[in-house]
mmCIF file of N, CA, C and O in Angstrom:
data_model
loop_
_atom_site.group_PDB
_atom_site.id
_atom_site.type_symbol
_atom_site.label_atom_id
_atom_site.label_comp_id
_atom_site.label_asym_id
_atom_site.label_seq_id
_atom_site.Cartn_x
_atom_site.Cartn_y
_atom_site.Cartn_z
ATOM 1 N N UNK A 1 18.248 -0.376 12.997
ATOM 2 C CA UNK A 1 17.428 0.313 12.027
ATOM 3 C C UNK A 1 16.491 1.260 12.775
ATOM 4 O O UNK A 1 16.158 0.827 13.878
ATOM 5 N N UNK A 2 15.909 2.628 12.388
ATOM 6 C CA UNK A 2 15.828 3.137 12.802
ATOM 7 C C UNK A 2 14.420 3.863 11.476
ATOM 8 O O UNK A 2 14.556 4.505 10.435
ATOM 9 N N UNK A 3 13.111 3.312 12.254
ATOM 10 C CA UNK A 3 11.741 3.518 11.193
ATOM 11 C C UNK A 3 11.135 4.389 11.643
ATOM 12 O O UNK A 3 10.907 4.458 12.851
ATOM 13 N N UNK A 4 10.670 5.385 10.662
ATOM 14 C CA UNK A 4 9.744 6.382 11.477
ATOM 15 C C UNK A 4 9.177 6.540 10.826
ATOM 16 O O UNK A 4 9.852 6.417 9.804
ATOM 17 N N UNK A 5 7.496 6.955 10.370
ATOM 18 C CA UNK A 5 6.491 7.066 9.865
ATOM 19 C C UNK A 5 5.853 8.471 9.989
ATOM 20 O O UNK A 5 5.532 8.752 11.143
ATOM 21 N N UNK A 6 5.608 9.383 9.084
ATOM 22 C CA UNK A 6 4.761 10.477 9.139
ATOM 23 C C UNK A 6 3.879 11.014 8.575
ATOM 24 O O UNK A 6 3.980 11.287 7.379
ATOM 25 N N UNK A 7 2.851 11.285 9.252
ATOM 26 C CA UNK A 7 1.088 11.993 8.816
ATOM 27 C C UNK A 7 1.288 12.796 8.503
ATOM 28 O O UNK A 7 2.040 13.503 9.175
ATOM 29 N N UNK A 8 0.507 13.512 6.644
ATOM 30 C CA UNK A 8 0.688 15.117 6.734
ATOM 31 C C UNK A 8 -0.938 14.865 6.312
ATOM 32 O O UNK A 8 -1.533 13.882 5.872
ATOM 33 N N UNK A 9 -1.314 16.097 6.626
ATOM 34 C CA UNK A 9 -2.557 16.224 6.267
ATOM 35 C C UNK A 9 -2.966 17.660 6.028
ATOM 36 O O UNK A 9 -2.835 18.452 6.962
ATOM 37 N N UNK A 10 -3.345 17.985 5.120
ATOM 38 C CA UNK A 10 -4.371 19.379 4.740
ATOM 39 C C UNK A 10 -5.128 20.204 5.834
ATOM 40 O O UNK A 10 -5.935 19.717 6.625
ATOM 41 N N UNK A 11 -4.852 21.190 5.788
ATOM 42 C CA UNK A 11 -6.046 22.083 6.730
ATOM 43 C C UNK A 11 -7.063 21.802 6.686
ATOM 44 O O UNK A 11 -7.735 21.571 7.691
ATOM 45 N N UNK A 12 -7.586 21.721 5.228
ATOM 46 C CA UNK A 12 -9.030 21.357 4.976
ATOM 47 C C UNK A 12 -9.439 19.513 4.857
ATOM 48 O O UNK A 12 -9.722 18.938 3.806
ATOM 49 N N UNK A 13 -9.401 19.185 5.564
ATOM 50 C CA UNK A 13 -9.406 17.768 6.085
ATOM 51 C C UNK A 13 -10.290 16.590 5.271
ATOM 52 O O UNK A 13 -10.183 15.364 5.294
ATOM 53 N N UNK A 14 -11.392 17.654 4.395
ATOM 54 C CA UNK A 14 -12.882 17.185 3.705
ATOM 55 C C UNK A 14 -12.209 16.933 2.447
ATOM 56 O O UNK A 14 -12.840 16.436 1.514
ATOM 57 N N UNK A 15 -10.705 17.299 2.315
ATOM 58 C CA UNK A 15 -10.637 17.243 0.438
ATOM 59 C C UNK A 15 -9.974 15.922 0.549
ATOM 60 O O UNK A 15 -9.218 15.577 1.457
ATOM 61 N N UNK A 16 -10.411 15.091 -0.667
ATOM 62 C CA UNK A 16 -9.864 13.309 -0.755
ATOM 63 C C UNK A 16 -8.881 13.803 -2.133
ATOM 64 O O UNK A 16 -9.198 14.570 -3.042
ATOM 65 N N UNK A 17 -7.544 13.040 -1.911
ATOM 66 C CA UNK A 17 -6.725 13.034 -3.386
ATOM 67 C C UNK A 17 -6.559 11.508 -3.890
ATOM 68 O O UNK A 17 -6.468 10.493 -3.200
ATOM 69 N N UNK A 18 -6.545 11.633 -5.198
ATOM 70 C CA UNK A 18 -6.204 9.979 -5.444
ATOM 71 C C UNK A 18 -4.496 9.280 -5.523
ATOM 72 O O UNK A 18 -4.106 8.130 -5.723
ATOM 73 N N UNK A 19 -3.736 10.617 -5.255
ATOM 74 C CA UNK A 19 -2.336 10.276 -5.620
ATOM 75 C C UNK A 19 -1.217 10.760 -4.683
ATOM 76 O O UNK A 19 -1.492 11.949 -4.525
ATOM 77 N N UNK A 20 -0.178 10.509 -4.021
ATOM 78 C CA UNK A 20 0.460 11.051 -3.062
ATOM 79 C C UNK A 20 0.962 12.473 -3.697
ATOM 80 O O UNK A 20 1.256 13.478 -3.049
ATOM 81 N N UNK A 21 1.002 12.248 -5.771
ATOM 82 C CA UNK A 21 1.664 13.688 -6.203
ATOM 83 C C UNK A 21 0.261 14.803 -6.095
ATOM 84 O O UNK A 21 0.155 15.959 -5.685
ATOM 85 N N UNK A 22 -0.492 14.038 -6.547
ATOM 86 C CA UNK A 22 -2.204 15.064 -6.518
ATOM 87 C C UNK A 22 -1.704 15.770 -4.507
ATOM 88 O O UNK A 22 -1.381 16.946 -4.342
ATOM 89 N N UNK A 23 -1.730 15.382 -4.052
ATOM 90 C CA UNK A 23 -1.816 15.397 -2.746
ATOM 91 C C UNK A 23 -1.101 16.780 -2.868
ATOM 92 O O UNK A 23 -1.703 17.854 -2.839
ATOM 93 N N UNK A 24 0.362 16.624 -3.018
ATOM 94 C CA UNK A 24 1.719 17.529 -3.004
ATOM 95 C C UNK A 24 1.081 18.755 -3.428
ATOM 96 O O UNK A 24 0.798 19.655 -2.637
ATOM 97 N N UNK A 25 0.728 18.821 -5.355
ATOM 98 C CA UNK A 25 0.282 19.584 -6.009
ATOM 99 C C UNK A 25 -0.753 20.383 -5.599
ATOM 100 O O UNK A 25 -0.841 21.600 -5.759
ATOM 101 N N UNK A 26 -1.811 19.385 -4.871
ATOM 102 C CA UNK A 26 -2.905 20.550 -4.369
ATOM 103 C C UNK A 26 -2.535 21.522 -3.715
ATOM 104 O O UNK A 26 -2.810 22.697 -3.958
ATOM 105 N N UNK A 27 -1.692 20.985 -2.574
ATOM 106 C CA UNK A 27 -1.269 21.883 -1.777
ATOM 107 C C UNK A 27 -0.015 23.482 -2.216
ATOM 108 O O UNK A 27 0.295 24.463 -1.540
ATOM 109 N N UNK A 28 0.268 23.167 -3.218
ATOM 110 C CA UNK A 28 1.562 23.907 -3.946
ATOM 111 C C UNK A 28 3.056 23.640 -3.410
ATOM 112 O O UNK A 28 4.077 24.286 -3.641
ATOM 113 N N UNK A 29 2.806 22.091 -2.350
ATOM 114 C CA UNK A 29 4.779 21.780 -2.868
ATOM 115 C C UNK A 29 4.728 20.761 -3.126
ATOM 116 O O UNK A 29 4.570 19.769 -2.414
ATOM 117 N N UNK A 30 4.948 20.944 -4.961
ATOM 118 C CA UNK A 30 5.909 20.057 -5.479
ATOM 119 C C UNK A 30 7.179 20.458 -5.143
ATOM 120 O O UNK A 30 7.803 19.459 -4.788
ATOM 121 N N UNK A 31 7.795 21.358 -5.091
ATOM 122 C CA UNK A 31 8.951 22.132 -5.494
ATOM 123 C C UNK A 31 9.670 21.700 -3.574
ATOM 124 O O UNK A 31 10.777 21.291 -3.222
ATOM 125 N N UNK A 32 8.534 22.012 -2.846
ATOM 126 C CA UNK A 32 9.180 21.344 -1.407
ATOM 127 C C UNK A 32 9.474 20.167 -1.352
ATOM 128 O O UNK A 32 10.499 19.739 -0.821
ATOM 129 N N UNK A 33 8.377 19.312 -2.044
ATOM 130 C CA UNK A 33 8.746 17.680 -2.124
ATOM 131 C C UNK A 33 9.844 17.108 -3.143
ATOM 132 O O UNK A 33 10.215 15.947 -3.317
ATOM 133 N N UNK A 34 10.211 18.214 -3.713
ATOM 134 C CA UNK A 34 11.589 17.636 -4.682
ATOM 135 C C UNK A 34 12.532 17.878 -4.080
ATOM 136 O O UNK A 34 13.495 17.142 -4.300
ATOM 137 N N UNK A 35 12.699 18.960 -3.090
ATOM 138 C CA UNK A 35 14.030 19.138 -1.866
ATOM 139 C C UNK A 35 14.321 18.255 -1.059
ATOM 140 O O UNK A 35 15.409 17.806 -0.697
ATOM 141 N N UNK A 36 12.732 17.893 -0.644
ATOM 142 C CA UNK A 36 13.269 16.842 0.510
ATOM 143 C C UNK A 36 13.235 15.521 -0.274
ATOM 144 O O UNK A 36 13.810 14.723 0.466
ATOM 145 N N UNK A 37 12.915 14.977 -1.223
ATOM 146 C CA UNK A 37 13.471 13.586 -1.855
ATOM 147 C C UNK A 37 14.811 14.060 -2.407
ATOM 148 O O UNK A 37 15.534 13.113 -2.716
ATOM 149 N N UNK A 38 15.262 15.087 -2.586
ATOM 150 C CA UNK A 38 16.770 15.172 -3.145
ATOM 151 C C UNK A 38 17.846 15.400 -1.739
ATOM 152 O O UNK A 38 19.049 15.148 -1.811
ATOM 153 N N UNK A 39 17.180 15.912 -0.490
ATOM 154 C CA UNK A 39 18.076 15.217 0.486
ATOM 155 C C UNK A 39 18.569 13.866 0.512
ATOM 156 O O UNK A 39 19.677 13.449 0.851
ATOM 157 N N UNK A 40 17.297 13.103 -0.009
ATOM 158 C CA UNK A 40 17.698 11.615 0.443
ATOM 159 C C UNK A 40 18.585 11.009 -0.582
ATOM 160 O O UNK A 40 19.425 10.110 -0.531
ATOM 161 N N UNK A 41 18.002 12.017 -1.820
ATOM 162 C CA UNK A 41 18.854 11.143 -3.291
ATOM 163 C C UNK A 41 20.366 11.812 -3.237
ATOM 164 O O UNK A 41 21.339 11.288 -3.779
ATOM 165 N N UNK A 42 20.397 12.728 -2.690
ATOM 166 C CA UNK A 42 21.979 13.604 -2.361
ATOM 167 C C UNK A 42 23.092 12.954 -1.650
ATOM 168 O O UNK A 42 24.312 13.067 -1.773
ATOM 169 N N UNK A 43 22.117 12.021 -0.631
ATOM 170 C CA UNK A 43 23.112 11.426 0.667
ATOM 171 C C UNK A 43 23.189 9.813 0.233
ATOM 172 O O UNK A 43 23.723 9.045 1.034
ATOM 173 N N UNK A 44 22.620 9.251 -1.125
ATOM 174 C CA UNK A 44 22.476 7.741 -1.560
ATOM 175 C C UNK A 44 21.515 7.261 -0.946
ATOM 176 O O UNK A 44 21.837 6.187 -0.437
ATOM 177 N N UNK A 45 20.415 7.561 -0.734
ATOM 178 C CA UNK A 45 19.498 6.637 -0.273
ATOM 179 C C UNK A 45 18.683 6.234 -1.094
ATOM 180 O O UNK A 45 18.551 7.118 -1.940
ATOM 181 N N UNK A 46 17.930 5.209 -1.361
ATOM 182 C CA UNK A 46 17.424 4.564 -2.664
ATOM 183 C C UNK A 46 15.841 4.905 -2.399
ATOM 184 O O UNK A 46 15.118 4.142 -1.758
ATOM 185 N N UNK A 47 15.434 6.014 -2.910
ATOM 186 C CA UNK A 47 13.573 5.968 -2.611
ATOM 187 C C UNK A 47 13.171 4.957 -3.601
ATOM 188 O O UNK A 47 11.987 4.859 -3.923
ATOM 189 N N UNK A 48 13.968 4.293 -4.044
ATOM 190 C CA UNK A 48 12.796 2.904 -4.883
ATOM 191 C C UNK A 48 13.165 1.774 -4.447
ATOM 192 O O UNK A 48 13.311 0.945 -5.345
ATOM 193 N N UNK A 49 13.391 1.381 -3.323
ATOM 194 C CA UNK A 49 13.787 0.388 -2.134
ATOM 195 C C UNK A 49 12.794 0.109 -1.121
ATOM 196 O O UNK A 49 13.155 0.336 0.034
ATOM 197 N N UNK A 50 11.158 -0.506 -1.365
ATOM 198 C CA UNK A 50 10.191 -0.471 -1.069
ATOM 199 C C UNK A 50 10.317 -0.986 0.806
ATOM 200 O O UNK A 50 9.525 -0.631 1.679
ATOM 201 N N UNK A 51 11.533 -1.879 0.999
ATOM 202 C CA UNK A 51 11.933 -1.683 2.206
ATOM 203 C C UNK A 51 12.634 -0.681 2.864
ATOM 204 O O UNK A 51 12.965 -0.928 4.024
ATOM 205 N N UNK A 52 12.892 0.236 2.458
ATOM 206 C CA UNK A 52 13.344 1.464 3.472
ATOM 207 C C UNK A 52 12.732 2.726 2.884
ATOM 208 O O UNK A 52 13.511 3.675 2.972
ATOM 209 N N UNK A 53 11.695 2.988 2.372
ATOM 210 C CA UNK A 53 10.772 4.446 1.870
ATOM 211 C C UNK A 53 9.562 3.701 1.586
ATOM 212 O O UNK A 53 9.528 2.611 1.015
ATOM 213 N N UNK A 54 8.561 4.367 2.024
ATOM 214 C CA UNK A 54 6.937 4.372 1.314
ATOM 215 C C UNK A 54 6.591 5.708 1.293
ATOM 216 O O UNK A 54 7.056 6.542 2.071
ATOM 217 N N UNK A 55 5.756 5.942 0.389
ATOM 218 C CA UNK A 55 4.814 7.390 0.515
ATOM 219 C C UNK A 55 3.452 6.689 0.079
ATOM 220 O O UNK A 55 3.558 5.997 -0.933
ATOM 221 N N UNK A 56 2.415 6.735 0.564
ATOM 222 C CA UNK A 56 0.939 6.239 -0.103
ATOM 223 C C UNK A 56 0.137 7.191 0.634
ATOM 224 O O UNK A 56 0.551 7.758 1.645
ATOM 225 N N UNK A 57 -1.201 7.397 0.049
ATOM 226 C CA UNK A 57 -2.511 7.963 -0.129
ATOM 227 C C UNK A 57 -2.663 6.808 1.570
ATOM 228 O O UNK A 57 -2.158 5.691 1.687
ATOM 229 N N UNK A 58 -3.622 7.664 2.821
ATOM 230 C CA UNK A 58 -4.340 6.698 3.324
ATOM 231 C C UNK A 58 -5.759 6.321 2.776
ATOM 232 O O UNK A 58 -6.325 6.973 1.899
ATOM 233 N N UNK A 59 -6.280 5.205 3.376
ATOM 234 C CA UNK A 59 -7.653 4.644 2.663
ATOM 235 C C UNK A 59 -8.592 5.640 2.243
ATOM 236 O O UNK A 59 -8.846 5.826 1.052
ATOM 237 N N UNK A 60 -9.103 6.273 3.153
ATOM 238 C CA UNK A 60 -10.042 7.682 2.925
ATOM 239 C C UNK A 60 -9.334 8.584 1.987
ATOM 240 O O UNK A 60 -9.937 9.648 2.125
ATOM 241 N N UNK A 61 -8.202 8.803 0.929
ATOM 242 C CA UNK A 61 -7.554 9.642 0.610
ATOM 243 C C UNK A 61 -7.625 11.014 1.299
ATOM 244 O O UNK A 61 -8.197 11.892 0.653
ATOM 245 N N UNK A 62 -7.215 11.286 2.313
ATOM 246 C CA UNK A 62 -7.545 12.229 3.159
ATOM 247 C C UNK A 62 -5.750 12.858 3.410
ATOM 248 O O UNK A 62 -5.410 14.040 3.360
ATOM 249 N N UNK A 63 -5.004 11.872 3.630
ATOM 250 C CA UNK A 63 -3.533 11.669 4.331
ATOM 251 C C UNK A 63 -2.349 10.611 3.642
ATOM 252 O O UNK A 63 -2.339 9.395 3.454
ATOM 253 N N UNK A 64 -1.610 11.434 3.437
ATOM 254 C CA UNK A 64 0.057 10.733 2.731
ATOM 255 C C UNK A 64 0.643 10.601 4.259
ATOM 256 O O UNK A 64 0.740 11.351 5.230
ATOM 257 N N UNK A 65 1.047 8.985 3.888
ATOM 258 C CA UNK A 65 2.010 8.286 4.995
ATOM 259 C C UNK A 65 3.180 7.894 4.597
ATOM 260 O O UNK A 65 3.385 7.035 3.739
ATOM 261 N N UNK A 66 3.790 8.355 5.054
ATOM 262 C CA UNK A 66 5.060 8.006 4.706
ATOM 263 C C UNK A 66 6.218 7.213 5.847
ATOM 264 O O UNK A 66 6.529 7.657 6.952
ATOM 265 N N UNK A 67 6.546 6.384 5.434
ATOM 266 C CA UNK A 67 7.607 5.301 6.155
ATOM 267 C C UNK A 67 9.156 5.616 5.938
ATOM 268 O O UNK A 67 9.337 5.663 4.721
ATOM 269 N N UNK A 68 9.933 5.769 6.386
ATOM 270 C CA UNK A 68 11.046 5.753 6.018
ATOM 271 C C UNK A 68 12.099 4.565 6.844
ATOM 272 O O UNK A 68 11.577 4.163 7.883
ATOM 273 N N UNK A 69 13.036 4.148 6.643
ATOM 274 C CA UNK A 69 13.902 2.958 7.478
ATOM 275 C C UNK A 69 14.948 3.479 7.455
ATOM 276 O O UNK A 69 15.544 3.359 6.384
ATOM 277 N N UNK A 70 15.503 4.104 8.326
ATOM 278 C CA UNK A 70 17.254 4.548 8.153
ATOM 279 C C UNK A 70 17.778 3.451 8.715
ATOM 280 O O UNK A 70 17.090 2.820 9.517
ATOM 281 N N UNK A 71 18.963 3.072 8.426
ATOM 282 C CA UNK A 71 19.835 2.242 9.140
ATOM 283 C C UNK A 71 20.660 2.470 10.096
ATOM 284 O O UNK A 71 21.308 1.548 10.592
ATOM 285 N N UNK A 72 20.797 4.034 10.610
ATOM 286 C CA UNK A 72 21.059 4.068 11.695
ATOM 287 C C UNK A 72 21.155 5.334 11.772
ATOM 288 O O UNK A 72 20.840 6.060 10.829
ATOM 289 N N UNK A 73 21.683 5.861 13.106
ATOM 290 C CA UNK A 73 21.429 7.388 13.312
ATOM 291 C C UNK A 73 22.429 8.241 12.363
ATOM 292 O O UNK A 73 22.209 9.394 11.993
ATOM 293 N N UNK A 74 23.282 7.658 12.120
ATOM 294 C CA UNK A 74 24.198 8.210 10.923
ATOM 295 C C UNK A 74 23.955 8.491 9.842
ATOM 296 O O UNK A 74 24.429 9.487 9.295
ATOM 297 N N UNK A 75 23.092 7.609 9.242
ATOM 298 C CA UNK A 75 22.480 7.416 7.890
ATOM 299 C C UNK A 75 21.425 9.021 7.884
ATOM 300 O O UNK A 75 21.509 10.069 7.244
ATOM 301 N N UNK A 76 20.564 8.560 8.844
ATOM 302 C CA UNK A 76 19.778 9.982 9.178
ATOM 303 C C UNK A 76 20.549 11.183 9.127
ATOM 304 O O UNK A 76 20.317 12.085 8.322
ATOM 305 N N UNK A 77 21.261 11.202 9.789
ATOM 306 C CA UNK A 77 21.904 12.417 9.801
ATOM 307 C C UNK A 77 22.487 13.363 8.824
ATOM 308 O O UNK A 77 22.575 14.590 8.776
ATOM 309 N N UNK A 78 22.937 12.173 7.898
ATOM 310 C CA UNK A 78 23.888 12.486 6.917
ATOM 311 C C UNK A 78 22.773 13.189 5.571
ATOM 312 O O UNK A 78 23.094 13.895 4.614
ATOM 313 N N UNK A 79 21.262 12.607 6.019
ATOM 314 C CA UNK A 79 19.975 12.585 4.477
ATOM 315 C C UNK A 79 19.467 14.215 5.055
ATOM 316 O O UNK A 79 18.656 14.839 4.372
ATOM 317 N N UNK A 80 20.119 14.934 6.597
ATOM 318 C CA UNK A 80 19.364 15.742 7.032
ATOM 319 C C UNK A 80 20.369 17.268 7.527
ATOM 320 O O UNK A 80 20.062 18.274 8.166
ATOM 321 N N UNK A 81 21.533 16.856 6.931
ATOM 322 C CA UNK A 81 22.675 17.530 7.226
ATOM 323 C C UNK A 81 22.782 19.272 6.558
ATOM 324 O O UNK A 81 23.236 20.280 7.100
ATOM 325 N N UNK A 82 22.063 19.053 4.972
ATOM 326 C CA UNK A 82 21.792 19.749 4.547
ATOM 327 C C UNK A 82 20.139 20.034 4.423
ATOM 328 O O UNK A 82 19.774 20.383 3.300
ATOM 329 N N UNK A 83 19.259 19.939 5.302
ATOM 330 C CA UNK A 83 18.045 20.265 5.477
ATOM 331 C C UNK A 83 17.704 21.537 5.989
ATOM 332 O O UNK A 83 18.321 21.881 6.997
ATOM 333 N N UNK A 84 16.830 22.345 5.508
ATOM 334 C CA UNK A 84 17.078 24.169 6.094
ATOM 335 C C UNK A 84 15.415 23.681 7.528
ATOM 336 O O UNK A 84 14.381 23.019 7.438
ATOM 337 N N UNK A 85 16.269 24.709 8.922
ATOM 338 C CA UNK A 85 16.007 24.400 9.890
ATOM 339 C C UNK A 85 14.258 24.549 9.445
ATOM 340 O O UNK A 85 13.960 25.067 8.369
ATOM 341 N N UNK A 86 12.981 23.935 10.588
ATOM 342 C CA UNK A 86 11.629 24.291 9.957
ATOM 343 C C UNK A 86 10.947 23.205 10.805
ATOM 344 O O UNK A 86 11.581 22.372 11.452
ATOM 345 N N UNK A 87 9.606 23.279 10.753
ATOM 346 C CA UNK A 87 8.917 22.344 11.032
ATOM 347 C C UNK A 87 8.353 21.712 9.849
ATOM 348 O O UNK A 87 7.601 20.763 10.069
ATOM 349 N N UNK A 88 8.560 22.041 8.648
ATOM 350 C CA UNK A 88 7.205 21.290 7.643
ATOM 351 C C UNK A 88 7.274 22.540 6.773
ATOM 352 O O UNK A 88 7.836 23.634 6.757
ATOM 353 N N UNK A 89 6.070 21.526 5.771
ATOM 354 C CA UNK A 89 5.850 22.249 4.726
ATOM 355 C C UNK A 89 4.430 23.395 5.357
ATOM 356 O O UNK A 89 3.942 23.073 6.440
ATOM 357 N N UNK A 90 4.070 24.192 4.906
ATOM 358 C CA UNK A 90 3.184 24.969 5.278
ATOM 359 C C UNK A 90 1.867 24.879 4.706
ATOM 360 O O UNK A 90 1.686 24.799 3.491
ATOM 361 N N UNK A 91 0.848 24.892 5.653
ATOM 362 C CA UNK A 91 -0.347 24.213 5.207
ATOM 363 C C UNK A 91 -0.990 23.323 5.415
ATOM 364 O O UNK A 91 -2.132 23.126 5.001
ATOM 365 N N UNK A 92 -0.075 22.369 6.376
ATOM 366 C CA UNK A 92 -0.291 21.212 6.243
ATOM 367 C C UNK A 92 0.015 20.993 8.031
ATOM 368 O O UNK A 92 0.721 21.665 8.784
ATOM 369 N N UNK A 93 -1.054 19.457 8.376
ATOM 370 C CA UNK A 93 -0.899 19.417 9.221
ATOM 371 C C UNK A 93 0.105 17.966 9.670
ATOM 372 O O UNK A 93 -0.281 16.836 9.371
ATOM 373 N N UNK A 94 1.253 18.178 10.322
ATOM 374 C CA UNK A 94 2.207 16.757 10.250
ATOM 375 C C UNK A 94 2.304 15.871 11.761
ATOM 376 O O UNK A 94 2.218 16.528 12.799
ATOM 377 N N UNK A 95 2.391 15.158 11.798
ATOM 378 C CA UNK A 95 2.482 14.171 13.123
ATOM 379 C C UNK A 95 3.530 13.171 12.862
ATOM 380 O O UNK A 95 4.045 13.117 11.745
ATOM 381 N N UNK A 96 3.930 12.272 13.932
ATOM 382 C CA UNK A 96 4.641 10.962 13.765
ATOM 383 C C UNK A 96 3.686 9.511 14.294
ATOM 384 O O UNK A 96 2.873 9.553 15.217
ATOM 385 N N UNK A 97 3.947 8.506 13.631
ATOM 386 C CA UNK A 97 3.057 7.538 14.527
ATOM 387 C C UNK A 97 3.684 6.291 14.563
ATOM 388 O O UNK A 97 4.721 6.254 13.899
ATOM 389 N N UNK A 98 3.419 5.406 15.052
ATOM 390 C CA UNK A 98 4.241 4.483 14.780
ATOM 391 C C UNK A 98 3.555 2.627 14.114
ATOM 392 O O UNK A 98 3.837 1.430 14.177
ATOM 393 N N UNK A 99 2.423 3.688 13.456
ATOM 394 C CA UNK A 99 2.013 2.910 12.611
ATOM 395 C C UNK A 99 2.514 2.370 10.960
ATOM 396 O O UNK A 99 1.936 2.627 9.905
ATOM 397 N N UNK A 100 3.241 1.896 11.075
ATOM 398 C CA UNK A 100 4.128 1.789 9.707
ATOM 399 C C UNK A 100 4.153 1.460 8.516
ATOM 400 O O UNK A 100 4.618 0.324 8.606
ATOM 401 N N UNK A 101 3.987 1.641 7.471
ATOM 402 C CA UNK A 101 3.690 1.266 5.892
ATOM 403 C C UNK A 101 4.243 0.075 5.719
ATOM 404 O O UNK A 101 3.696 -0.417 4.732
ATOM 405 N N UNK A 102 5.167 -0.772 6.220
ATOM 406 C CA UNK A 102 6.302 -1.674 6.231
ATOM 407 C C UNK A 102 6.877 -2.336 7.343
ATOM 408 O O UNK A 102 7.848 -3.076 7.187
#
C-alpha cells in the first residue's frame, strides 16, 4: 500500500474555512476539484472508503489534508494516467507530509 498525504494551503494564510468545499470555493476550484476526484472516480476508486481517501479542514481551519491509500503503484498510476501535466491548483500553496489522516 502505498499512503500519501497532502497540504494545500491559501496564499493568504489568515483566512479560516469551516468546510474542505468552503475551502475549494474560496479559492475558485471547484471545477479543479471535480477533475481530480473524477480521476479517481474514472479509474474505480471509491472516495467514500474512509480507509483509502480523507479530505478534512486542519484544526485552525487554515489547511485541507488530504490522505489518500493506493494499493499499489499501479493503482496510482492508472487514477493519474489521464491527469494534465502541472504542479497544482493555482493559488495555493501544496506540500507532502507524512503525517496521515488514517
Amino acid at each position: 500500500m502505498i499512503k500519501e498525504t497532502t497540504i494545500l494551503q491559501g496564499l493568504d494564510d489568515e483566512q479560516t474555512y469551516d468546510s474542505v468545499d468552503a475551502f475549494f470555493t474560496a479559492h475558485g476550484l471547484d471545477e479543479w476539484r471535480a477533475k481530480e476526484l473524477k480521476l479517481f472516480t474514472d479509474a474505480g476508486f471509491d472516495l467514500t472508503d474512509s480507509t483509502r481517501f480523507m479530505a478534512e479542514m486542519s484544526d485552525d481551519g487554515k489547511r485541507v489534508i488530504i490522505t489518500v491509500a493506493y494499493a499499489d503503484q499501479a493503482e496510482k498510476d492508472a487514477i493519474f494516467e489521464n491527469a494534465d501535466a502541472g504542479e497544482g491548483p493555482a493559488g495555493l500553496t501544496q506540500y507532502i507530509t507524512e503525517d496521515h489522516l488514517f
